[in-house]
Amino acid sequence: MFELRRLRLLHELALRGTLAAVAEALSYSPSTISQQLAQLEKDAGVPLLIPDGRRVRLTEHGVALAAHASRALELEEQIRGELESLQPGIAPVRVAVLQTAAQAILPSALTLLAEREAGLRVEIAEVPPEEGLFELSARGFDLVIAEQYPGHTRAHRSGLERETLGSDPIRLALPPDEDADGLAGLRERPWVMEPAGTAARQWAVQQCRAAGFEPDIRFEIADLTAQVRLIAAGRAVGVLPDLVWADLDPPVRLLDLPGDPAREIFTAARRSSMSRSGIRTVRAALRDAFAARSTSGRSPR
């Protein structure tokens, strides 16, 4: 008989790769993780882990049991969802959001939830989409609000289901007194962009290259509010999505980009969790909040 708690540790190790990463994610000590996995090996009667330098890796038996663990965790989640349908709100809904969604969508969505399901506890963390989607697979979150940029489709993780909220236009953001009329006139200007490796950074660099130049990325800042302040102060130029403005008047000059590009905003959840009424309720509130914003006709200029 395998204990589900130990199976989850093996599943986490298969996802995260190291005992230290599993320990950090689950708030256990590495020694506790090792002891529990050693007991799981005894229960299995076959070696599950072998040393690999200073780390460990899964044996063939370990890989097989980790796949079984994933299915067992999905089944447990489905059963918990069925139980929650009999008593809604017994478990909180953990949501990972990107910064602009936290600013522009979340307040309205929480207001809707207060009206529709006042007893439902919703826990929010601002997390980059790349990390949020991984942690969703690892059961660190129940729901994620993420984005993908034109031509930069995010990888589809097994077991996750996406639902599009809508599109978010992306515009060139310039200092208020900047007289350039497009990308080509900004080849000599300093740029502010999100850190390397993010979808936003990759997309923005490609736009500059398509205009015939390599951008001088002088500022790498993940916080879009800080980017806005640099641009408004005349220290940089950049590209920003409309959601960053929420209901505020932009303190910068905005120009449309060629082709009127927009990023796709979507929610993602585990298929095995969709029987949970709380997750469905939160997802519906996010969808309605985004739709209400889209139909308001607000377009910053």
PDB file of C-alpha atoms in Angstrom:
ATOM      1  CA  MET A   1       0.000   0.000   0.000  1.00  0.00           C
ATOM      2  CA  PHE A   2       1.504   3.338  -1.070  1.00  0.00           C
ATOM      3  CA  GLU A   3       0.929   6.403   1.070  1.00  0.00           C
ATOM      4  CA  LEU A   4      -0.337   9.325  -1.017  1.00  0.00           C
ATOM      5  CA  ARG A   5       1.837  11.846   0.847  1.00  0.00           C
ATOM      6  CA  ARG A   6       4.988   9.950  -0.146  1.00  0.00           C
ATOM      7  CA  LEU A   7       3.770   9.533  -3.698  1.00  0.00           C
ATOM      8  CA  ARG A   8       3.390  13.312  -3.906  1.00  0.00           C
ATOM      9  CA  LEU A   9       7.026  13.751  -2.849  1.00  0.00           C
ATOM     10  CA  LEU A  10       8.126  11.471  -5.684  1.00  0.00           C
ATOM     11  CA  HIS A  11       5.874  13.372  -8.095  1.00  0.00           C
ATOM     12  CA  GLU A  12       7.391  16.674  -6.949  1.00  0.00           C
ATOM     13  CA  LEU A  13      10.916  15.316  -7.390  1.00  0.00           C
ATOM     14  CA  ALA A  14      10.078  14.247 -10.949  1.00  0.00           C
ATOM     15  CA  LEU A  15       8.833  17.796 -11.655  1.00  0.00           C
ATOM     16  CA  ARG A  16      11.426  19.879  -9.829  1.00  0.00           C
ATOM     17  CA  GLY A  17      14.555  17.757 -10.269  1.00  0.00           C
ATOM     18  CA  THR A  18      16.220  18.165  -6.863  1.00  0.00           C
ATOM     19  CA  LEU A  19      15.455  17.297  -3.250  1.00  0.00           C
ATOM     20  CA  ALA A  20      16.285  20.875  -2.249  1.00  0.00           C
ATOM     21  CA  ALA A  21      13.697  22.283  -4.665  1.00  0.00           C
ATOM     22  CA  VAL A  22      11.051  19.868  -3.364  1.00  0.00           C
ATOM     23  CA  ALA A  23      11.886  20.791   0.225  1.00  0.00           C
ATOM     24  CA  GLU A  24      11.596  24.504  -0.522  1.00  0.00           C
ATOM     25  CA  ALA A  25       8.317  24.134  -2.400  1.00  0.00           C
ATOM     26  CA  LEU A  26       6.653  22.043   0.311  1.00  0.00           C
ATOM     27  CA  SER A  27       8.320  23.690   3.343  1.00  0.00           C
ATOM     28  CA  TYR A  28       9.969  20.450   4.475  1.00  0.00           C
ATOM     29  CA  SER A  29      13.608  19.854   5.356  1.00  0.00           C
ATOM     30  CA  PRO A  30      15.672  17.956   2.748  1.00  0.00           C
ATOM     31  CA  SER A  31      16.353  15.252   5.355  1.00  0.00           C
ATOM     32  CA  THR A  32      12.605  14.732   5.846  1.00  0.00           C
ATOM     33  CA  ILE A  33      12.130  14.409   2.091  1.00  0.00           C
ATOM     34  CA  SER A  34      14.957  11.853   1.913  1.00  0.00           C
ATOM     35  CA  GLN A  35      13.540   9.806   4.798  1.00  0.00           C
ATOM     36  CA  GLN A  36      10.060   9.692   3.288  1.00  0.00           C
ATOM     37  CA  LEU A  37      11.370   8.695  -0.140  1.00  0.00           C
ATOM     38  CA  ALA A  38      13.523   5.998   1.464  1.00  0.00           C
ATOM     39  CA  GLN A  39      10.391   4.602   3.105  1.00  0.00           C
ATOM     40  CA  LEU A  40       8.592   4.735  -0.242  1.00  0.00           C
ATOM     41  CA  GLU A  41      11.414   2.653  -1.730  1.00  0.00           C
ATOM     42  CA  LYS A  42      10.876   0.068   1.010  1.00  0.00           C
ATOM     43  CA  ASP A  43       7.148   0.049   0.280  1.00  0.00           C
ATOM     44  CA  ALA A  44       7.840  -0.405  -3.437  1.00  0.00           C
ATOM     45  CA  GLY A  45      10.497  -3.066  -2.948  1.00  0.00           C
ATOM     46  CA  VAL A  46      12.589  -1.680  -5.812  1.00  0.00           C
ATOM     47  CA  PRO A  47      15.153   1.153  -6.055  1.00  0.00           C
ATOM     48  CA  LEU A  48      13.496   4.449  -6.990  1.00  0.00           C
ATOM     49  CA  LEU A  49      16.482   6.813  -6.783  1.00  0.00           C
ATOM     50  CA  ILE A  50      20.167   6.588  -7.657  1.00  0.00           C
ATOM     51  CA  PRO A  51      22.974   9.086  -6.938  1.00  0.00           C
ATOM     52  CA  ASP A  52      23.866  11.412  -9.805  1.00  0.00           C
ATOM     53  CA  GLY A  53      26.793  13.545  -8.692  1.00  0.00           C
ATOM     54  CA  ARG A  54      25.586  15.652  -5.779  1.00  0.00           C
ATOM     55  CA  ARG A  55      21.963  14.999  -6.740  1.00  0.00           C
ATOM     56  CA  VAL A  56      19.702  12.005  -7.234  1.00  0.00           C
ATOM     57  CA  ARG A  57      17.705  10.929 -10.243  1.00  0.00           C
ATOM     58  CA  LEU A  58      14.821   8.565 -10.743  1.00  0.00           C
ATOM     59  CA  THR A  59      15.435   4.990 -11.784  1.00  0.00           C
ATOM     60  CA  GLU A  60      13.212   3.358 -14.391  1.00  0.00           C
ATOM     61  CA  HIS A  61      11.078   2.089 -11.521  1.00  0.00           C
ATOM     62  CA  GLY A  62      11.031   5.591 -10.056  1.00  0.00           C
ATOM     63  CA  VAL A  63       9.817   7.115 -13.318  1.00  0.00           C
ATOM     64  CA  ALA A  64       7.028   4.525 -13.543  1.00  0.00           C
ATOM     65  CA  LEU A  65       5.915   5.106  -9.961  1.00  0.00           C
ATOM     66  CA  ALA A  66       6.071   8.905 -10.417  1.00  0.00           C
ATOM     67  CA  ALA A  67       3.653   8.563 -13.352  1.00  0.00           C
ATOM     68  CA  HIS A  68       1.366   6.468 -11.130  1.00  0.00           C
ATOM     69  CA  ALA A  69       1.681   9.140  -8.418  1.00  0.00           C
ATOM     70  CA  SER A  70       0.518  11.807 -10.877  1.00  0.00           C
ATOM     71  CA  ARG A  71      -2.589   9.768 -11.737  1.00  0.00           C
ATOM     72  CA  ALA A  72      -3.289   9.101  -8.050  1.00  0.00           C
ATOM     73  CA  LEU A  73      -3.060  12.812  -7.235  1.00  0.00           C
ATOM     74  CA  GLU A  74      -5.425  13.644 -10.093  1.00  0.00           C
ATOM     75  CA  LEU A  75      -7.931  11.099  -8.803  1.00  0.00           C
ATOM     76  CA  GLU A  76      -7.672  12.489  -5.271  1.00  0.00           C
ATOM     77  CA  GLU A  77      -8.313  15.992  -6.616  1.00  0.00           C
ATOM     78  CA  GLN A  78     -11.379  14.828  -8.515  1.00  0.00           C
ATOM     79  CA  ILE A  79     -12.776  13.164  -5.399  1.00  0.00           C
ATOM     80  CA  ARG A  80     -12.153  16.293  -3.321  1.00  0.00           C
ATOM     81  CA  GLY A  81     -13.999  18.299  -5.961  1.00  0.00           C
ATOM     82  CA  GLU A  82     -17.005  15.999  -5.721  1.00  0.00           C
ATOM     83  CA  LEU A  83     -17.016  16.369  -1.925  1.00  0.00           C
ATOM     84  CA  GLU A  84     -16.765  20.154  -2.218  1.00  0.00           C
ATOM     85  CA  SER A  85     -19.775  20.192  -4.529  1.00  0.00           C
ATOM     86  CA  LEU A  86     -21.765  18.889  -1.556  1.00  0.00           C
ATOM     87  CA  GLN A  87     -20.361  21.598   0.705  1.00  0.00           C
ATOM     88  CA  PRO A  88     -19.140  24.548  -1.440  1.00  0.00           C
ATOM     89  CA  GLY A  89     -16.305  26.686  -0.128  1.00  0.00           C
ATOM     90  CA  ILE A  90     -14.665  24.116   2.122  1.00  0.00           C
ATOM     91  CA  ALA A  91     -11.287  24.700   0.433  1.00  0.00           C
ATOM     92  CA  PRO A  92      -9.654  27.981  -0.597  1.00  0.00           C
ATOM     93  CA  VAL A  93      -8.888  28.703  -4.243  1.00  0.00           C
ATOM     94  CA  ARG A  94      -5.245  29.644  -4.797  1.00  0.00           C
ATOM     95  CA  VAL A  95      -4.697  31.918  -7.798  1.00  0.00           C
ATOM     96  CA  ALA A  96      -1.458  33.050  -9.450  1.00  0.00           C
ATOM     97  CA  VAL A  97      -1.817  36.307 -11.379  1.00  0.00           C
ATOM     98  CA  LEU A  98       0.454  38.403 -13.557  1.00  0.00           C
ATOM     99  CA  GLN A  99       0.950  42.006 -12.478  1.00  0.00           C
ATOM    100  CA  THR A 100      -1.335  43.708 -14.984  1.00  0.00           C
ATOM    101  CA  ALA A 101      -4.201  41.305 -14.247  1.00  0.00           C
ATOM    102  CA  ALA A 102      -3.806  42.035 -10.544  1.00  0.00           C
ATOM    103  CA  GLN A 103      -4.195  45.736 -11.305  1.00  0.00           C
ATOM    104  CA  ALA A 104      -6.898  45.754 -13.950  1.00  0.00           C
ATOM    105  CA  ILE A 105      -9.017  42.591 -13.542  1.00  0.00           C
ATOM    106  CA  LEU A 106      -8.680  41.285 -10.011  1.00  0.00           C
ATOM    107  CA  PRO A 107     -10.465  44.063  -8.055  1.00  0.00           C
ATOM    108  CA  SER A 108     -13.632  43.741 -10.158  1.00  0.00           C
ATOM    109  CA  ALA A 109     -13.477  39.936 -10.062  1.00  0.00           C
ATOM    110  CA  LEU A 110     -13.215  39.929  -6.257  1.00  0.00           C
ATOM    111  CA  THR A 111     -16.198  42.282  -6.048  1.00  0.00           C
ATOM    112  CA  LEU A 112     -18.219  39.846  -8.169  1.00  0.00           C
ATOM    113  CA  LEU A 113     -17.121  36.949  -5.964  1.00  0.00           C
ATOM    114  CA  ALA A 114     -18.177  38.804  -2.819  1.00  0.00           C
ATOM    115  CA  GLU A 115     -21.656  39.089  -4.339  1.00  0.00           C
ATOM    116  CA  ARG A 116     -21.872  35.544  -5.703  1.00  0.00           C
ATOM    117  CA  GLU A 117     -20.066  33.439  -3.084  1.00  0.00           C
ATOM    118  CA  ALA A 118     -19.254  35.516  -0.033  1.00  0.00           C
ATOM    119  CA  GLY A 119     -17.917  32.559   1.972  1.00  0.00           C
ATOM    120  CA  LEU A 120     -15.376  31.483  -0.634  1.00  0.00           C
ATOM    121  CA  ARG A 121     -11.782  32.151   0.412  1.00  0.00           C
ATOM    122  CA  VAL A 122      -9.544  33.232  -2.490  1.00  0.00           C
ATOM    123  CA  GLU A 123      -5.780  33.458  -2.019  1.00  0.00           C
ATOM    124  CA  ILE A 124      -3.815  35.536  -4.552  1.00  0.00           C
ATOM    125  CA  ALA A 125      -0.111  35.665  -5.380  1.00  0.00           C
ATOM    126  CA  GLU A 126       1.516  37.790  -8.081  1.00  0.00           C
ATOM    127  CA  VAL A 127       3.674  35.346 -10.024  1.00  0.00           C
ATOM    128  CA  PRO A 128       5.268  35.528 -13.503  1.00  0.00           C
ATOM    129  CA  PRO A 129       3.327  33.377 -15.993  1.00  0.00           C
ATOM    130  CA  GLU A 130       6.271  31.041 -16.591  1.00  0.00           C
ATOM    131  CA  GLU A 131       6.468  30.223 -12.884  1.00  0.00           C
ATOM    132  CA  GLY A 132       2.712  30.239 -12.353  1.00  0.00           C
ATOM    133  CA  LEU A 133       2.031  27.626 -15.033  1.00  0.00           C
ATOM    134  CA  PHE A 134       4.754  25.360 -13.651  1.00  0.00           C
ATOM    135  CA  GLU A 135       3.422  25.672 -10.104  1.00  0.00           C
ATOM    136  CA  LEU A 136      -0.086  24.979 -11.360  1.00  0.00           C
ATOM    137  CA  SER A 137       1.138  21.627 -12.695  1.00  0.00           C
ATOM    138  CA  ALA A 138       2.861  21.039  -9.359  1.00  0.00           C
ATOM    139  CA  ARG A 139      -0.363  21.852  -7.447  1.00  0.00           C
ATOM    140  CA  GLY A 140       1.062  24.995  -5.897  1.00  0.00           C
ATOM    141  CA  PHE A 141      -1.920  26.930  -7.350  1.00  0.00           C
ATOM    142  CA  ASP A 142      -5.432  26.025  -8.444  1.00  0.00           C
ATOM    143  CA  LEU A 143      -5.813  28.659 -11.145  1.00  0.00           C
ATOM    144  CA  VAL A 144      -3.420  30.864 -13.115  1.00  0.00           C
ATOM    145  CA  ILE A 145      -3.943  34.045 -15.120  1.00  0.00           C
ATOM    146  CA  ALA A 146      -1.263  34.100 -17.807  1.00  0.00           C
ATOM    147  CA  GLU A 147      -0.538  35.619 -21.210  1.00  0.00           C
ATOM    148  CA  GLN A 148       1.055  34.828 -24.511  1.00  0.00           C
ATOM    149  CA  TYR A 149       2.369  37.240 -27.083  1.00  0.00           C
ATOM    150  CA  PRO A 150       1.706  37.144 -30.833  1.00  0.00           C
ATOM    151  CA  GLY A 151       3.826  34.434 -32.415  1.00  0.00           C
ATOM    152  CA  HIS A 152       5.103  33.208 -29.026  1.00  0.00           C
ATOM    153  CA  THR A 153       2.728  30.438 -28.007  1.00  0.00           C
ATOM    154  CA  ARG A 154       3.379  29.026 -24.560  1.00  0.00           C
ATOM    155  CA  ALA A 155       4.008  25.301 -24.205  1.00  0.00           C
ATOM    156  CA  HIS A 156       0.900  23.282 -23.366  1.00  0.00           C
ATOM    157  CA  ARG A 157       1.505  21.373 -20.141  1.00  0.00           C
ATOM    158  CA  SER A 158      -0.081  17.978 -19.764  1.00  0.00           C
ATOM    159  CA  GLY A 159      -3.220  17.959 -17.656  1.00  0.00           C
ATOM    160  CA  LEU A 160      -3.894  21.703 -17.902  1.00  0.00           C
ATOM    161  CA  GLU A 161      -6.912  23.308 -19.540  1.00  0.00           C
ATOM    162  CA  ARG A 162      -6.864  26.866 -20.893  1.00  0.00           C
ATOM    163  CA  GLU A 163      -9.687  29.334 -21.319  1.00  0.00           C
ATOM    164  CA  THR A 164      -9.146  32.611 -23.166  1.00  0.00           C
ATOM    165  CA  LEU A 165     -10.262  35.749 -21.357  1.00  0.00           C
ATOM    166  CA  GLY A 166      -9.583  38.092 -24.257  1.00  0.00           C
ATOM    167  CA  SER A 167      -6.956  40.187 -25.984  1.00  0.00           C
ATOM    168  CA  ASP A 168      -4.889  43.045 -24.581  1.00  0.00           C
ATOM    169  CA  PRO A 169      -3.497  45.566 -27.114  1.00  0.00           C
ATOM    170  CA  ILE A 170       0.225  46.358 -26.916  1.00  0.00           C
ATOM    171  CA  ARG A 171       1.436  49.854 -27.753  1.00  0.00           C
ATOM    172  CA  LEU A 172       4.647  51.802 -27.997  1.00  0.00           C
ATOM    173  CA  ALA A 173       5.126  53.925 -24.861  1.00  0.00           C
ATOM    174  CA  LEU A 174       7.134  57.174 -25.172  1.00  0.00           C
ATOM    175  CA  PRO A 175       7.907  60.153 -22.939  1.00  0.00           C
ATOM    176  CA  PRO A 176       5.178  62.810 -23.170  1.00  0.00           C
ATOM    177  CA  ASP A 177       7.355  65.183 -25.212  1.00  0.00           C
ATOM    178  CA  GLU A 178       8.823  62.530 -27.553  1.00  0.00           C
ATOM    179  CA  ASP A 179       8.244  63.453 -31.207  1.00  0.00           C
ATOM    180  CA  ALA A 180       9.101  60.092 -32.813  1.00  0.00           C
ATOM    181  CA  ASP A 181       6.243  58.648 -34.839  1.00  0.00           C
ATOM    182  CA  GLY A 182       7.173  54.957 -34.764  1.00  0.00           C
ATOM    183  CA  LEU A 183       9.690  52.261 -33.890  1.00  0.00           C
ATOM    184  CA  ALA A 184      12.214  53.157 -36.581  1.00  0.00           C
ATOM    185  CA  GLY A 185      12.793  56.562 -35.012  1.00  0.00           C
ATOM    186  CA  LEU A 186      13.796  55.056 -31.654  1.00  0.00           C
ATOM    187  CA  ARG A 187      16.926  53.138 -32.625  1.00  0.00           C
ATOM    188  CA  GLU A 188      19.157  55.527 -30.659  1.00  0.00           C
ATOM    189  CA  ARG A 189      16.991  55.695 -27.559  1.00  0.00           C
ATOM    190  CA  PRO A 190      17.515  53.690 -24.355  1.00  0.00           C
ATOM    191  CA  TRP A 191      14.887  50.997 -23.824  1.00  0.00           C
ATOM    192  CA  VAL A 192      13.263  49.496 -20.729  1.00  0.00           C
ATOM    193  CA  MET A 193      12.111  45.887 -21.008  1.00  0.00           C
ATOM    194  CA  GLU A 194      11.264  42.934 -18.839  1.00  0.00           C
ATOM    195  CA  PRO A 195      14.095  40.535 -17.869  1.00  0.00           C
ATOM    196  CA  ALA A 196      15.705  38.229 -20.418  1.00  0.00           C
ATOM    197  CA  GLY A 197      13.919  34.917 -20.847  1.00  0.00           C
ATOM    198  CA  THR A 198      10.411  36.320 -20.482  1.00  0.00           C
ATOM    199  CA  ALA A 199       7.936  36.160 -23.343  1.00  0.00           C
ATOM    200  CA  ALA A 200       7.415  39.942 -23.138  1.00  0.00           C
ATOM    201  CA  ARG A 201      11.142  40.587 -23.595  1.00  0.00           C
ATOM    202  CA  GLN A 202      11.494  38.180 -26.511  1.00  0.00           C
ATOM    203  CA  TRP A 203       8.520  39.705 -28.282  1.00  0.00           C
ATOM    204  CA  ALA A 204       9.632  43.323 -27.755  1.00  0.00           C
ATOM    205  CA  VAL A 205      13.138  42.618 -29.064  1.00  0.00           C
ATOM    206  CA  GLN A 206      11.672  40.982 -32.167  1.00  0.00           C
ATOM    207  CA  GLN A 207       9.603  44.099 -32.899  1.00  0.00           C
ATOM    208  CA  CYS A 208      12.723  46.254 -32.811  1.00  0.00           C
ATOM    209  CA  ARG A 209      14.632  43.860 -35.032  1.00  0.00           C
ATOM    210  CA  ALA A 210      11.765  43.817 -37.513  1.00  0.00           C
ATOM    211  CA  ALA A 211      12.087  47.613 -37.626  1.00  0.00           C
ATOM    212  CA  GLY A 212      15.776  47.254 -38.542  1.00  0.00           C
ATOM    213  CA  PHE A 213      17.711  47.786 -35.295  1.00  0.00           C
ATOM    214  CA  GLU A 214      18.917  46.102 -32.115  1.00  0.00           C
ATOM    215  CA  PRO A 215      17.438  47.868 -29.084  1.00  0.00           C
ATOM    216  CA  ASP A 216      19.728  49.445 -26.487  1.00  0.00           C
ATOM    217  CA  ILE A 217      18.190  47.705 -23.469  1.00  0.00           C
ATOM    218  CA  ARG A 218      19.543  49.842 -20.678  1.00  0.00           C
ATOM    219  CA  PHE A 219      16.954  48.912 -18.043  1.00  0.00           C
ATOM    220  CA  GLU A 220      15.707  45.414 -17.178  1.00  0.00           C
ATOM    221  CA  ILE A 221      12.705  45.774 -14.868  1.00  0.00           C
ATOM    222  CA  ALA A 222       9.935  43.270 -14.233  1.00  0.00           C
ATOM    223  CA  ASP A 223       7.673  45.797 -12.490  1.00  0.00           C
ATOM    224  CA  LEU A 224       5.675  47.511 -15.232  1.00  0.00           C
ATOM    225  CA  THR A 225       4.747  50.402 -12.928  1.00  0.00           C
ATOM    226  CA  ALA A 226       8.452  51.182 -12.580  1.00  0.00           C
ATOM    227  CA  GLN A 227       8.792  50.977 -16.367  1.00  0.00           C
ATOM    228  CA  VAL A 228       6.002  53.526 -16.761  1.00  0.00           C
ATOM    229  CA  ARG A 229       7.742  55.943 -14.399  1.00  0.00           C
ATOM    230  CA  LEU A 230      11.041  55.674 -16.267  1.00  0.00           C
ATOM    231  CA  ILE A 231       9.307  56.345 -19.569  1.00  0.00           C
ATOM    232  CA  ALA A 232       7.242  59.231 -18.169  1.00  0.00           C
ATOM    233  CA  ALA A 233      10.444  60.783 -16.800  1.00  0.00           C
ATOM    234  CA  GLY A 234      12.006  60.722 -20.268  1.00  0.00           C
ATOM    235  CA  ARG A 235      14.651  58.142 -19.365  1.00  0.00           C
ATOM    236  CA  ALA A 236      13.543  55.349 -21.710  1.00  0.00           C
ATOM    237  CA  VAL A 237      11.024  54.078 -24.234  1.00  0.00           C
ATOM    238  CA  GLY A 238       9.235  50.740 -24.199  1.00  0.00           C
ATOM    239  CA  VAL A 239       6.240  48.670 -25.259  1.00  0.00           C
ATOM    240  CA  LEU A 240       3.403  48.184 -22.777  1.00  0.00           C
ATOM    241  CA  PRO A 241       0.036  46.382 -22.750  1.00  0.00           C
ATOM    242  CA  ASP A 242      -3.127  48.387 -22.161  1.00  0.00           C
ATOM    243  CA  LEU A 243      -4.005  46.516 -18.956  1.00  0.00           C
ATOM    244  CA  VAL A 244      -1.101  48.249 -17.223  1.00  0.00           C
ATOM    245  CA  TRP A 245      -3.167  51.433 -17.100  1.00  0.00           C
ATOM    246  CA  ALA A 246      -6.123  49.832 -15.295  1.00  0.00           C
ATOM    247  CA  ASP A 247      -8.473  52.836 -14.974  1.00  0.00           C
ATOM    248  CA  LEU A 248      -5.719  55.478 -14.954  1.00  0.00           C
ATOM    249  CA  ASP A 249      -4.858  58.051 -17.593  1.00  0.00           C
ATOM    250  CA  PRO A 250      -1.439  57.152 -19.046  1.00  0.00           C
ATOM    251  CA  PRO A 251       1.307  59.655 -18.131  1.00  0.00           C
ATOM    252  CA  VAL A 252       3.137  58.719 -21.357  1.00  0.00           C
ATOM    253  CA  ARG A 253       2.545  59.088 -25.072  1.00  0.00           C
ATOM    254  CA  LEU A 254       1.137  55.936 -26.673  1.00  0.00           C
ATOM    255  CA  LEU A 255       1.479  54.954 -30.333  1.00  0.00           C
ATOM    256  CA  ASP A 256      -0.038  52.004 -32.141  1.00  0.00           C
ATOM    257  CA  LEU A 257       2.419  49.402 -33.405  1.00  0.00           C
ATOM    258  CA  PRO A 258       2.304  47.960 -36.938  1.00  0.00           C
ATOM    259  CA  GLY A 259      -0.469  45.401 -37.242  1.00  0.00           C
ATOM    260  CA  ASP A 260      -2.102  46.468 -33.951  1.00  0.00           C
ATOM    261  CA  PRO A 261      -0.646  43.539 -31.961  1.00  0.00           C
ATOM    262  CA  ALA A 262      -2.334  42.235 -28.827  1.00  0.00           C
ATOM    263  CA  ARG A 263      -1.377  39.588 -26.311  1.00  0.00           C
ATOM    264  CA  GLU A 264      -3.818  36.852 -25.335  1.00  0.00           C
ATOM    265  CA  ILE A 265      -4.874  36.723 -21.678  1.00  0.00           C
ATOM    266  CA  PHE A 266      -6.019  33.312 -20.488  1.00  0.00           C
ATOM    267  CA  THR A 267      -6.727  31.305 -17.372  1.00  0.00           C
ATOM    268  CA  ALA A 268      -5.387  27.796 -16.843  1.00  0.00           C
ATOM    269  CA  ALA A 269      -6.467  25.098 -14.412  1.00  0.00           C
ATOM    270  CA  ARG A 270      -5.830  21.395 -13.934  1.00  0.00           C
ATOM    271  CA  ARG A 271      -8.455  19.252 -15.640  1.00  0.00           C
ATOM    272  CA  SER A 272      -8.588  17.089 -12.541  1.00  0.00           C
ATOM    273  CA  SER A 273      -9.656  20.106 -10.453  1.00  0.00           C
ATOM    274  CA  MET A 274     -12.550  21.261 -12.620  1.00  0.00           C
ATOM    275  CA  SER A 275     -15.102  19.420 -10.467  1.00  0.00           C
ATOM    276  CA  ARG A 276     -14.364  21.957  -7.718  1.00  0.00           C
ATOM    277  CA  SER A 277     -17.158  24.516  -7.666  1.00  0.00           C
ATOM    278  CA  GLY A 278     -14.888  27.145  -6.089  1.00  0.00           C
ATOM    279  CA  ILE A 279     -12.472  27.059  -9.005  1.00  0.00           C
ATOM    280  CA  ARG A 280     -15.296  27.284 -11.527  1.00  0.00           C
ATOM    281  CA  THR A 281     -16.795  30.228  -9.631  1.00  0.00           C
ATOM    282  CA  VAL A 282     -13.509  32.143  -9.512  1.00  0.00           C
ATOM    283  CA  ARG A 283     -12.847  31.455 -13.176  1.00  0.00           C
ATOM    284  CA  ALA A 284     -16.297  32.747 -14.132  1.00  0.00           C
ATOM    285  CA  ALA A 285     -15.759  35.941 -12.104  1.00  0.00           C
ATOM    286  CA  LEU A 286     -12.431  36.581 -13.855  1.00  0.00           C
ATOM    287  CA  ARG A 287     -14.063  35.993 -17.221  1.00  0.00           C
ATOM    288  CA  ASP A 288     -16.916  38.375 -16.440  1.00  0.00           C
ATOM    289  CA  ALA A 289     -14.589  41.048 -15.043  1.00  0.00           C
ATOM    290  CA  PHE A 290     -12.440  40.973 -18.169  1.00  0.00           C
ATOM    291  CA  ALA A 291     -15.491  41.048 -20.434  1.00  0.00           C
ATOM    292  CA  ALA A 292     -16.923  44.051 -18.572  1.00  0.00           C
ATOM    293  CA  ARG A 293     -13.659  45.908 -19.021  1.00  0.00           C
ATOM    294  CA  SER A 294     -13.502  45.037 -22.724  1.00  0.00           C
ATOM    295  CA  THR A 295     -17.045  46.262 -23.373  1.00  0.00           C
ATOM    296  CA  SER A 296     -16.486  49.528 -21.504  1.00  0.00           C
ATOM    297  CA  GLY A 297     -14.722  50.858 -24.615  1.00  0.00           C
ATOM    298  CA  ARG A 298     -11.812  52.312 -22.640  1.00  0.00           C
ATOM    299  CA  SER A 299      -8.711  52.586 -24.824  1.00  0.00           C
ATOM    300  CA  PRO A 300      -5.798  54.658 -23.496  1.00  0.00           C
ATOM    301  CA  ARG A 301      -4.239  57.185 -25.831  1.00  0.00           C
TER     302      ARG A 301
END
